[in-house]
């Protein structure tokens, strides 16, 4: 098995992150490591994985929350960056959508309105084993790009933080 795809993936990730940091510093819209899209700054944390609750706390401690999505353009943007940043077989990342309080009643962890109908991956949400209350977004190279999936909140995944610019 060739190691070139892994090296290429690693190098492209580094180059892309450096490019985003240069743009962010030049325009000073977002903190270092965050990417501006529309009116929000996004952090794609793929260097270490966390449970949904740990990821939420991490985002809050950095002045934001897990990402909320309110239009299809943002879904496409996030799914593309999940593809670039996440070297994970599922190519998925935590976002703030969840039904922890009431099964089937999905809310965003940042308290923003659930005003956008997300597109679920085929067969989802399924609340498998009555134990999937937190939502992840599939990346662009998954077989369901830009689709959402419910997952056990204690499973460690990369995650996406969002905050104002």
XYZ file of N, CA and C in Angstrom:
495
model
N 0.848 -1.186 0.000
C 0.000 0.000 0.000
C 0.891 1.246 0.000
N 0.648 2.137 -0.906
C 1.480 3.327 -1.056
C 1.262 4.307 0.082
N 2.342 4.947 0.515
C 2.225 5.954 1.557
C 2.016 7.348 0.965
N 2.075 7.470 -0.374
C 1.926 8.777 -0.996
C 0.568 9.427 -0.750
N -0.551 8.682 -0.803
C -1.826 9.346 -0.501
C -1.851 9.930 0.909
N -1.262 9.220 1.880
C -1.239 9.735 3.246
C -0.364 10.976 3.351
N 0.796 10.958 2.693
C 1.682 12.120 2.707
C 1.004 13.297 2.016
N 0.371 13.032 0.863
C -0.337 14.093 0.147
C -1.441 14.685 1.012
N -2.206 13.836 1.662
C -3.286 14.294 2.530
C -2.737 15.153 3.660
N -1.655 14.701 4.274
C -1.038 15.433 5.375
C -0.535 16.798 4.905
N 0.178 16.820 3.780
C 0.725 18.072 3.267
C -0.374 19.032 2.828
N -1.400 18.514 2.173
C -2.487 19.391 1.733
C -3.210 19.989 2.934
N -3.340 19.218 3.999
C -3.978 19.721 5.221
C -3.148 20.867 5.812
N -1.839 20.682 5.887
C -0.963 21.717 6.441
C -1.001 22.976 5.568
N -0.887 22.800 4.255
C -0.908 23.950 3.352
C -2.228 24.698 3.437
N -3.335 23.969 3.500
C -4.644 24.610 3.564
C -4.808 25.373 4.871
N -4.385 24.762 6.002
C -4.469 25.454 7.293
C -3.613 26.717 7.275
N -2.410 26.642 6.710
C -1.550 27.822 6.625
C -2.183 28.901 5.759
N -2.791 28.508 4.653
C -3.480 29.456 3.785
C -4.603 30.157 4.544
N -5.405 29.388 5.272
C -6.512 29.973 6.032
C -6.000 30.919 7.106
N -4.898 30.560 7.772
C -4.325 31.429 8.802
C -3.817 32.738 8.204
N -3.203 32.685 7.027
C -2.719 33.901 6.368
C -3.890 34.820 6.035
N -4.941 34.252 5.473
C -6.132 35.046 5.138
C -6.741 35.645 6.405
N -6.887 34.831 7.447
C -7.495 35.303 8.699
C -6.671 36.432 9.312
N -5.347 36.303 9.303
C -4.488 37.350 9.871
C -4.580 38.631 9.051
N -4.631 38.493 7.733
C -4.685 39.669 6.870
C -5.966 40.465 7.110
N -7.077 39.780 7.171
C -8.359 40.458 7.326
C -8.790 40.605 8.777
N -8.178 39.865 9.674
C -8.430 39.935 11.116
C -9.917 39.791 11.472
N -10.616 38.965 10.718
C -12.015 38.717 11.036
C -12.153 37.659 12.121
N -11.298 36.674 12.087
C -11.424 35.538 12.996
C -10.122 35.328 13.759
N -10.240 34.684 14.916
C -9.061 34.305 15.684
C -8.241 33.297 14.892
N -6.967 33.181 15.245
C -6.089 32.231 14.570
C -6.660 30.818 14.661
N -6.617 30.113 13.552
C -7.125 28.748 13.489
C -8.571 28.661 13.042
N -9.290 29.789 13.098
C -10.689 29.826 12.685
C -10.789 30.248 11.221
N -11.850 29.798 10.570
C -12.100 30.114 9.171
C -13.393 30.906 9.069
N -13.353 32.019 8.358
C -14.539 32.852 8.175
C -15.405 32.288 7.061
N -16.698 32.174 7.340
C -17.686 31.857 6.310
C -18.952 32.611 6.654
N -19.463 33.365 5.693
C -20.601 34.244 5.908
C -20.270 35.142 7.101
N -21.049 35.130 8.159
C -20.800 36.031 9.288
C -20.276 35.323 10.526
N -19.743 34.127 10.372
C -19.267 33.367 11.528
C -17.863 32.834 11.286
N -17.198 32.510 12.389
C -15.862 31.920 12.348
C -15.971 30.470 12.811
N -15.310 29.576 12.090
C -15.391 28.142 12.370
C -14.008 27.580 12.667
N -13.955 26.728 13.680
C -12.734 26.001 14.018
C -12.990 24.523 13.782
N -12.173 23.902 12.956
C -12.279 22.471 12.684
C -11.209 21.788 13.502
N -11.606 21.170 14.584
C -10.633 20.515 15.456
C -10.543 19.050 15.077
N -9.480 18.735 14.366
C -9.294 17.359 13.913
C -8.012 16.748 14.453
N -7.256 17.524 15.230
C -6.009 16.994 15.783
C -6.255 16.086 16.976
N -7.370 16.275 17.648
C -7.761 15.370 18.726
C -9.275 15.231 18.715
N -9.740 14.072 19.138
C -11.165 13.763 19.113
C -11.731 13.880 20.520
N -13.011 14.256 20.595
C -13.686 14.388 21.888
C -15.108 13.852 21.774
N -15.668 13.496 22.931
C -17.093 13.180 22.967
C -17.853 14.467 22.645
N -19.138 14.349 22.367
C -19.933 15.526 22.024
C -19.911 16.539 23.166
N -20.100 16.069 24.406
C -20.129 16.969 25.568
C -18.769 17.631 25.787
N -17.688 16.871 25.642
C -16.338 17.442 25.777
C -16.076 18.467 24.675
N -16.520 18.157 23.468
C -16.344 19.081 22.344
C -17.113 20.378 22.597
N -18.323 20.261 23.089
C -19.124 21.448 23.399
C -18.407 22.310 24.429
N -17.890 21.695 25.486
C -17.174 22.442 26.529
C -15.926 23.105 25.966
N -15.221 22.404 25.102
C -14.025 22.964 24.469
C -14.398 24.220 23.682
N -15.444 24.125 22.880
C -15.875 25.272 22.074
C -16.292 26.442 22.965
N -17.037 26.159 24.021
C -17.468 27.209 24.951
C -16.254 27.869 25.593
N -15.271 27.059 25.992
C -14.075 27.615 26.641
C -13.260 28.492 25.690
N -13.507 28.381 24.392
C -12.836 29.210 23.394
C -13.767 30.291 22.828
N -14.849 30.577 23.539
C -15.722 31.683 23.173
C -16.795 31.379 22.157
N -17.060 30.108 21.908
C -18.087 29.754 20.933
C -18.958 28.625 21.424
N -19.381 27.794 20.502
C -20.171 26.608 20.803
C -19.985 25.658 19.628
N -20.502 24.454 19.758
C -20.504 23.565 18.598
C -21.296 24.238 17.479
N -20.902 23.989 16.258
C -21.480 24.690 15.112
C -22.968 24.408 14.948
N -23.703 25.474 14.670
C -25.095 25.359 14.244
C -25.140 25.716 12.759
N -26.112 25.165 12.062
C -26.219 25.334 10.610
C -27.613 25.851 10.284
N -27.661 26.898 9.453
C -28.955 27.506 9.157
C -29.233 27.673 7.671
N -28.361 27.117 6.817
C -28.631 27.128 5.380
C -27.764 26.086 4.680
N -28.142 25.755 3.459
C -27.451 24.712 2.706
C -26.037 25.132 2.307
N -25.805 26.423 2.117
C -24.465 26.888 1.766
C -23.475 26.572 2.888
N -23.907 26.762 4.130
C -23.036 26.454 5.268
C -22.790 24.959 5.358
N -23.812 24.155 5.090
C -23.623 22.698 5.086
C -22.546 22.321 4.076
N -22.629 22.861 2.863
C -21.638 22.553 1.836
C -20.237 22.985 2.231
N -20.129 24.174 2.811
C -18.834 24.678 3.271
C -18.248 23.765 4.345
N -19.049 23.434 5.349
C -18.560 22.589 6.446
C -18.227 21.183 5.967
N -19.067 20.609 5.112
C -18.806 19.252 4.611
C -17.499 19.214 3.821
N -17.236 20.258 3.058
C -15.983 20.325 2.311
C -14.780 20.402 3.222
N -14.885 21.175 4.293
C -13.754 21.293 5.202
C -13.590 20.064 6.081
N -14.683 19.388 6.392
C -14.555 18.108 7.103
C -13.735 17.162 6.239
N -14.004 17.164 4.945
C -13.240 16.322 4.022
C -11.755 16.684 4.050
N -11.433 17.960 4.037
C -10.032 18.394 4.012
C -9.321 18.081 5.321
N -9.991 18.338 6.442
C -9.317 18.291 7.733
C -9.366 16.952 8.447
N -10.338 16.134 8.166
C -10.554 14.951 8.994
C -10.033 13.699 8.312
N -8.949 13.156 8.838
C -8.406 11.885 8.343
C -8.997 10.773 9.199
N -10.251 10.506 9.018
C -11.003 9.571 9.849
C -11.876 8.748 8.917
N -11.965 7.476 9.161
C -12.688 6.612 8.229
C -14.122 7.068 7.997
N -14.780 7.563 9.013
C -16.166 8.009 8.847
C -16.240 9.400 8.226
N -15.121 10.130 8.248
C -15.105 11.507 7.750
C -16.325 12.264 8.256
N -16.451 12.297 9.576
C -17.583 12.959 10.214
C -17.077 13.797 11.377
N -17.815 14.857 11.706
C -17.464 15.730 12.824
C -18.719 16.107 13.590
N -18.533 16.305 14.900
C -19.646 16.757 15.736
C -20.052 18.176 15.358
N -21.360 18.410 15.347
C -21.947 19.745 15.292
C -22.885 19.851 16.490
N -23.504 21.010 16.676
C -24.276 21.249 17.888
C -25.675 20.670 17.942
N -26.165 20.083 16.876
C -27.527 19.557 16.865
C -27.637 18.332 17.767
N -28.715 18.263 18.536
C -28.906 17.131 19.448
C -30.370 17.019 19.850
N -30.729 15.823 20.342
C -32.061 15.618 20.931
C -31.913 14.982 22.317
N -30.972 15.499 23.083
C -30.665 14.975 24.416
C -31.854 15.125 25.357
N -32.496 16.280 25.345
C -33.594 16.557 26.284
C -34.863 15.783 25.951
N -35.188 15.689 24.668
C -36.417 15.010 24.246
C -36.177 14.327 22.906
N -36.359 13.023 22.874
C -36.109 12.241 21.666
C -36.927 12.784 20.490
N -36.228 13.066 19.398
C -36.884 13.557 18.193
C -37.059 15.060 18.132
N -36.802 15.768 19.235
C -36.890 17.227 19.262
C -35.468 17.791 19.183
N -35.027 18.111 17.974
C -33.643 18.517 17.747
C -33.455 20.007 18.000
N -32.434 20.325 18.787
C -32.098 21.707 19.123
C -30.597 21.913 18.908
N -30.207 23.166 18.692
C -28.792 23.518 18.565
C -28.244 23.865 19.939
N -27.045 23.421 20.225
C -26.439 23.641 21.542
C -26.170 25.115 21.820
N -26.087 25.960 20.784
C -25.848 27.387 21.006
C -27.139 28.164 21.251
N -28.276 27.466 21.269
C -29.557 28.107 21.540
C -30.179 28.783 20.332
N -29.523 28.742 19.180
C -30.095 29.363 17.984
C -31.295 28.547 17.500
N -32.198 29.193 16.757
C -33.411 28.482 16.334
C -33.105 27.339 15.372
N -33.889 26.297 15.468
C -33.773 25.171 14.541
C -34.638 25.507 13.329
N -34.132 26.416 12.502
C -34.899 26.981 11.392
C -34.501 26.422 10.033
N -33.715 25.355 10.040
C -33.230 24.772 8.791
C -33.429 23.268 8.856
N -34.071 22.725 7.843
C -34.324 21.288 7.792
C -33.073 20.586 7.282
N -32.364 19.900 8.184
C -31.139 19.207 7.777
C -31.492 17.986 6.935
N -30.551 17.566 6.125
C -30.724 16.375 5.301
C -30.036 15.217 5.996
N -30.819 14.236 6.380
C -30.278 13.081 7.093
C -29.677 12.079 6.115
N -28.638 11.396 6.555
C -28.078 10.287 5.780
C -29.160 9.215 5.644
N -29.090 8.389 4.610
C -30.104 7.342 4.436
C -30.266 6.494 5.704
N -31.520 6.309 6.113
C -31.821 5.505 7.295
C -31.621 6.224 8.615
N -31.308 7.514 8.566
C -31.052 8.288 9.779
C -32.123 9.362 9.947
N -32.366 9.824 11.147
C -31.791 9.345 12.404
C -32.458 8.042 12.825
N -31.684 7.152 13.405
C -32.263 5.865 13.806
C -32.206 5.605 15.313
N -31.538 6.492 16.066
C -31.428 6.324 17.517
C -31.066 4.882 17.868
N -30.059 4.348 17.195
C -29.658 2.952 17.339
C -29.445 2.596 18.796
N -30.021 1.496 19.210
C -29.975 0.984 20.582
C -30.476 2.024 21.585
N -31.362 2.903 21.126
C -31.955 3.939 21.974
C -30.870 4.772 22.663
N -29.770 5.047 21.923
C -28.615 5.677 22.569
C -27.859 6.624 21.633
N -28.576 7.291 20.713
C -27.919 8.230 19.808
C -28.654 9.568 19.848
N -28.083 10.508 20.572
C -28.730 11.801 20.774
C -27.936 12.986 20.242
N -26.741 12.753 19.742
C -25.888 13.838 19.262
C -25.631 13.661 17.772
N -25.440 14.783 17.093
C -25.434 14.756 15.632
C -24.059 15.109 15.072
N -23.705 14.364 14.041
C -22.455 14.609 13.324
C -22.770 14.910 11.864
N -21.864 15.656 11.246
C -21.967 15.996 9.831
C -20.951 15.172 9.067
N -21.406 14.510 8.001
C -20.506 13.744 7.148
C -19.773 14.678 6.191
N -18.501 14.368 5.940
C -17.686 15.155 5.026
C -17.954 14.823 3.573
N -17.311 15.580 2.700
C -17.589 15.510 1.266
C -17.176 14.202 0.608
N -16.298 13.412 1.235
C -15.909 12.160 0.582
C -16.625 10.962 1.184
N -17.512 11.208 2.115
C -18.339 10.144 2.659
C -19.356 9.759 1.586
N -19.985 8.583 1.720
C -20.998 8.217 0.724
C -22.277 9.035 0.884
N -22.367 9.837 1.929
C -23.506 10.735 2.145
C -22.989 12.139 2.471
N -22.320 12.811 1.528
C -21.688 14.100 1.831
C -22.687 15.170 2.228
N -22.362 15.896 3.294
C -23.224 16.969 3.744
C -24.475 16.496 4.449
N -24.550 15.202 4.712
C -25.706 14.649 5.403
C -25.404 14.550 6.894
N -26.470 14.443 7.669
C -26.341 14.377 9.120
C -26.673 12.975 9.617
N -26.081 12.626 10.756
C -26.247 11.298 11.339
C -26.303 11.425 12.853
N -27.217 10.687 13.481
C -27.215 10.655 14.945
C -26.222 9.601 15.415
N -25.586 9.890 16.541
C -24.518 9.039 17.049
C -24.527 9.082 18.576
N -23.941 8.075 19.191
C -23.795 8.059 20.646
C -22.918 9.238 21.061
N -23.386 10.025 22.010
C -22.696 11.252 22.422
C -21.329 10.996 23.042
N -21.095 9.796 23.543
C -19.829 9.485 24.212
C -18.729 9.048 23.251
N -19.066 8.871 21.986
C -18.079 8.477 20.985
C -17.193 9.680 20.655
N -15.897 9.468 20.581
C -14.963 10.559 20.284
C -14.854 10.775 18.776
N -15.064 12.018 18.366
C -14.960 12.424 16.962
C -14.293 13.794 16.886
N -13.818 14.164 15.704
C -13.438 15.562 15.487
C -14.693 16.424 15.650
N -14.513 17.732 15.724
C -15.681 18.589 15.946
C -15.465 19.957 15.326
N -16.572 20.682 15.193
C -16.551 22.007 14.584
C -17.117 23.014 15.575
N -16.300 24.008 15.938
C -16.753 25.106 16.789
C -17.148 26.286 15.901
N -18.048 27.102 16.424
C -18.510 28.289 15.701
C -18.600 29.448 16.678
N -18.169 30.621 16.224
C -18.367 31.835 17.016
C -18.445 33.030 16.085
N -18.907 34.146 16.628
C -19.016 35.357 15.829
C -17.649 35.909 15.479
N -17.614 36.702 14.405
C -16.318 37.274 13.997
C -15.986 38.503 14.808
